[in-house]
CSV table of C-alpha atoms in Angstrom, one decimal:
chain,number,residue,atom,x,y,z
A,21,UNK,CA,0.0,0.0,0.0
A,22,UNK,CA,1.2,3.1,-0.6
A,23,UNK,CA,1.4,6.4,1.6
A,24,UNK,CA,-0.8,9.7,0.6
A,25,UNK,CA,1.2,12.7,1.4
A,26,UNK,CA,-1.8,15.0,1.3
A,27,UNK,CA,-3.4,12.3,3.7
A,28,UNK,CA,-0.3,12.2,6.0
A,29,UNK,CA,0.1,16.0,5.9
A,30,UNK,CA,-3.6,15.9,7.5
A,31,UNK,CA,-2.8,13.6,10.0
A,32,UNK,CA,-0.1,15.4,11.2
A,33,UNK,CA,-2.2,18.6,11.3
A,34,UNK,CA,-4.7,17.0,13.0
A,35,UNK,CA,-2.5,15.9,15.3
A,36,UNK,CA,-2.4,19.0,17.0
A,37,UNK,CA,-5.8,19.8,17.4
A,38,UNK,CA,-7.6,21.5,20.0
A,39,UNK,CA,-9.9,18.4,20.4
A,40,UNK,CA,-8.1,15.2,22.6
A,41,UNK,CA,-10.1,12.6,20.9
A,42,UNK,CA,-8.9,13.9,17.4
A,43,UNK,CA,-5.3,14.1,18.4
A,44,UNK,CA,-5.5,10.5,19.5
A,45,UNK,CA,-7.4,9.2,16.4
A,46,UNK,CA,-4.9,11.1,13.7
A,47,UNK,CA,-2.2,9.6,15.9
A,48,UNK,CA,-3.7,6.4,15.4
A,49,UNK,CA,-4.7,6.1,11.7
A,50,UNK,CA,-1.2,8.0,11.1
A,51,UNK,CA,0.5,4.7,12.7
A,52,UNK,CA,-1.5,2.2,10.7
A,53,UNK,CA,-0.6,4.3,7.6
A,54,UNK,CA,2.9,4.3,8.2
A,55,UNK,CA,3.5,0.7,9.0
A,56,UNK,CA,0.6,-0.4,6.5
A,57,UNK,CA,2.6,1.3,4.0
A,58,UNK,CA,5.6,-0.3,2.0
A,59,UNK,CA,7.1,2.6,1.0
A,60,UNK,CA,10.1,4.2,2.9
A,61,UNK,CA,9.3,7.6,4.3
A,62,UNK,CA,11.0,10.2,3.1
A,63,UNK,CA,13.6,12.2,5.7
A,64,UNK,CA,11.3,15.3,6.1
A,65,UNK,CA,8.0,13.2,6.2
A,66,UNK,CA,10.0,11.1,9.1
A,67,UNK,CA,11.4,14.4,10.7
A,68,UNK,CA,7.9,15.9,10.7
A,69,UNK,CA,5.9,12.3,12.1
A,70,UNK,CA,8.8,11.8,15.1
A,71,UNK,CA,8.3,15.5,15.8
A,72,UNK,CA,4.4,15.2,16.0
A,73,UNK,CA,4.8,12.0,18.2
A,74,UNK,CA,7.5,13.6,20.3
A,75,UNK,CA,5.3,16.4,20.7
A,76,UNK,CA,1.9,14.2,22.2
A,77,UNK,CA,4.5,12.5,24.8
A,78,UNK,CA,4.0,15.9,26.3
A,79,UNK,CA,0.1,16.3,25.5
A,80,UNK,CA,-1.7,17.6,28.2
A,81,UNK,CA,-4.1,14.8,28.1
A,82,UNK,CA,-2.9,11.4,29.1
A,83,UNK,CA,-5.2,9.1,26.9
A,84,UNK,CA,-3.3,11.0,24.3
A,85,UNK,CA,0.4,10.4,25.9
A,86,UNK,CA,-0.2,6.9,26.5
A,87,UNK,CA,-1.6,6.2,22.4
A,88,UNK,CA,1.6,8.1,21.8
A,89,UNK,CA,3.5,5.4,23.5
A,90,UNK,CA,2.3,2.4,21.6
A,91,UNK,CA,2.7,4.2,18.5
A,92,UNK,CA,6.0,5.0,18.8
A,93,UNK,CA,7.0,1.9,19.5
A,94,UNK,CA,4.9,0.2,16.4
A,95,UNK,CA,6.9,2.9,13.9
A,96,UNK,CA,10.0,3.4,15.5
A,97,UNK,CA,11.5,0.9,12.5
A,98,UNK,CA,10.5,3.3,9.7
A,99,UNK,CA,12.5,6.2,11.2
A,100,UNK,CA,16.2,6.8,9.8
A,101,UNK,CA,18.9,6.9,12.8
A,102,UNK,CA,19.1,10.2,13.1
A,103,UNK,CA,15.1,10.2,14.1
A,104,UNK,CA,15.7,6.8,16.0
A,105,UNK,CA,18.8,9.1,18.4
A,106,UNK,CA,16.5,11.5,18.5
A,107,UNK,CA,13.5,10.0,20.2
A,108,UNK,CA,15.7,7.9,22.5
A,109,UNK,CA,17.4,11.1,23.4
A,110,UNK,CA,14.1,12.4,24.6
A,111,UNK,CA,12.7,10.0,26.1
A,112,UNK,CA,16.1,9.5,28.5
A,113,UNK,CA,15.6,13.1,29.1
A,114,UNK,CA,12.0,12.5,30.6
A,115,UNK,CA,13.0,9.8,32.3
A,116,UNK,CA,15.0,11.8,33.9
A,117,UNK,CA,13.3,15.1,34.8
A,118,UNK,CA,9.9,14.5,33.3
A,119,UNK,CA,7.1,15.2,35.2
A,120,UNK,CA,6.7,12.9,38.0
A,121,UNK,CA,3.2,11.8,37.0
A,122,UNK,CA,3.6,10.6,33.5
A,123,UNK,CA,8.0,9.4,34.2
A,124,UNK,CA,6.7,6.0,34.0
A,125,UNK,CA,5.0,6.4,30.7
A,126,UNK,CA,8.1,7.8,29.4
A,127,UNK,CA,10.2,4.9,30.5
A,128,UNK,CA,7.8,2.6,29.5
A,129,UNK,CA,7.5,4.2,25.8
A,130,UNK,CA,11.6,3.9,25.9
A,131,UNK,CA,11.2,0.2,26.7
A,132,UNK,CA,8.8,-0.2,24.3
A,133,UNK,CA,11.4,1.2,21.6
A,134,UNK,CA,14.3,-0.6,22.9
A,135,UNK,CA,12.4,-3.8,22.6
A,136,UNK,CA,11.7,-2.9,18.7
A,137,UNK,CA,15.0,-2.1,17.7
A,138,UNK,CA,16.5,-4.0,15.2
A,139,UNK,CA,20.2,-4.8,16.6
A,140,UNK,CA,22.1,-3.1,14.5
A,141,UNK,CA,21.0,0.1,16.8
A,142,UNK,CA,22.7,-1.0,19.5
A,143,UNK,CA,25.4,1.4,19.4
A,144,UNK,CA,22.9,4.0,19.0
A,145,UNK,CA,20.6,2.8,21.5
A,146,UNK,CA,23.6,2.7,24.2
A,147,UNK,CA,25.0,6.5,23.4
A,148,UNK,CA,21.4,8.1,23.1
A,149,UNK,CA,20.0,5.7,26.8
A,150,UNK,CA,22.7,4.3,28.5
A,151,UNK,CA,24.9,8.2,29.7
A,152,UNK,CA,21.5,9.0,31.1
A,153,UNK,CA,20.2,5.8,32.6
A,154,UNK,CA,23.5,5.5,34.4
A,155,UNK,CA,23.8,8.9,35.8
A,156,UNK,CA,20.1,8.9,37.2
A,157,UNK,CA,20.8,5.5,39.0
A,158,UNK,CA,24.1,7.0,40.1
A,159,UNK,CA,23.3,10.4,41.3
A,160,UNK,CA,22.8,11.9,44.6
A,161,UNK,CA,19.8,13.2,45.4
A,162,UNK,CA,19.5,17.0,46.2
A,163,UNK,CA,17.3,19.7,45.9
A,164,UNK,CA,19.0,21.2,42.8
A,165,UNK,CA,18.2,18.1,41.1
A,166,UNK,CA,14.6,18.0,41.9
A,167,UNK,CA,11.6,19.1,39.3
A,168,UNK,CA,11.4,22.8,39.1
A,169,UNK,CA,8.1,22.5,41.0
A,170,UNK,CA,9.6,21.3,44.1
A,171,UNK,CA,10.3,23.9,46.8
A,172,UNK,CA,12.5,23.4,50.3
A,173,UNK,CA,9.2,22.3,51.8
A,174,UNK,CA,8.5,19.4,49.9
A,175,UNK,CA,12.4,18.2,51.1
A,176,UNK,CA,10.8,15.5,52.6
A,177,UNK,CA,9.5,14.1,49.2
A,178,UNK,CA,12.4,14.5,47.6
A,179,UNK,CA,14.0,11.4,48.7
A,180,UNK,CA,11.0,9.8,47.4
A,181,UNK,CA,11.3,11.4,44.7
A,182,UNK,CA,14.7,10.1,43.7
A,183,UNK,CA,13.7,7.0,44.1
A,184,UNK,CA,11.3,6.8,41.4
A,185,UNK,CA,14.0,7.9,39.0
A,186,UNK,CA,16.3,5.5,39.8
A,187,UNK,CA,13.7,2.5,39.9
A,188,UNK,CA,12.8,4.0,36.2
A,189,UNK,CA,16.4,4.4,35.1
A,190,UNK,CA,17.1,0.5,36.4
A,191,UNK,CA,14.5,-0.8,35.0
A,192,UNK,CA,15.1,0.7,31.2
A,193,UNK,CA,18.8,0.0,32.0
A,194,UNK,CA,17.5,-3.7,33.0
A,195,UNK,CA,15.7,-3.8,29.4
A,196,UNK,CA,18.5,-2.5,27.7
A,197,UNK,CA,20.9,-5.0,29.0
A,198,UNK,CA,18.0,-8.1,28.5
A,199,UNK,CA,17.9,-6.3,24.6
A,200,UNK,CA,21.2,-5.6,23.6
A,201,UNK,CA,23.8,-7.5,25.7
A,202,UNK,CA,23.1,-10.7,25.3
A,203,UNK,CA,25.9,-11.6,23.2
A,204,UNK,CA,30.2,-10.4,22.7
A,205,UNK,CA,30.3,-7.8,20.4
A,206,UNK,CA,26.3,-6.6,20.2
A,207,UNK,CA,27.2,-3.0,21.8
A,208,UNK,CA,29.8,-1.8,19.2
């Protein structure tokens, strides 16, 4: 089958609308278009569809987040390395210092990804997850280090805090390993 780009240019745009339920939908149909379709995208059709998924991982709604997620993970192959990097990057990133109520969507979307990876992105799988993973099971907590939202007075959560990042950061780093170490030579 191949792709429309008038329809895909629609999807994207819908994408962003003002209504949730349309913003999941377009994500949706633009998911089964792209891996329905057996044509390669093009490098600015896959800039603009990692961009528009990117974007929903910070939706406000969390219906739409969470379909963002799946879809991702079911496109991720069609993407060029460069968009691959990029969305791995990202997601590390919210792993990280995301909000705290969506951190494990995020690490579950960079799961989701590792898991679909072909092996021959192991290298770039291990320099875009593996720096970050590392240093947020490694790092002391503080209050520097904290979401911008949290104050002096919520100290006392901050430990708690911490904790949550690191249990998300072991358990992608857990993936990871299960994914791509299984064998001499498979991170290179």
């Amino acid at each position: 089958m191949a792709m429309n780009p008038a329809s895909v240019s629609q999807l994207l745009e819908d994408m962003e609308n003002w209504d949730k339920d349309k913003r999941f939908m377009a994500a949706s149909d633009l998911t089964q278009e792209v891996t329905m379709s057996n044509q390669v995208l093009d490098v600015h059709l896959q800039k603009r569809v990692c961009q528009a998924f990117v974007k929903q991982l910070e939706d406000q709604s969390i219906d739409v987040q969470g379909n963002a997620v799946k879809c991702l993970a079911k496109i991720v192959c069609k993407f060029q390395e460069q968009q691959i990097g990029e969305v791995l990057a990202k997601l590390s990133q919210q792993v990280l210092d995301g909000k705290a109520e969506v951190r494990d969507i995020y690490a579950t979307c960079l799961k989701g990804l590792l898991s679909e990876l072909p092996a021959s992105c192991s290298a770039l799988a291990c320099q875009n997850v593996l720096p970050k993973m590392l240093h947020g099971i490694t790092s002391i907590p503080s209050l520097e280090a904290a979401p911008p939202s949290w104050t002096a007075s919520s100290c006392a959560h901050g430990h708690f805090w911490h904790l949550e990042v690191k249990e998300e950061c072991t358990d992608v780093f857990h993936d990871f390993l299960k994914r791509f170490g299984a064998g001499p030579g498979r991170l290179t």
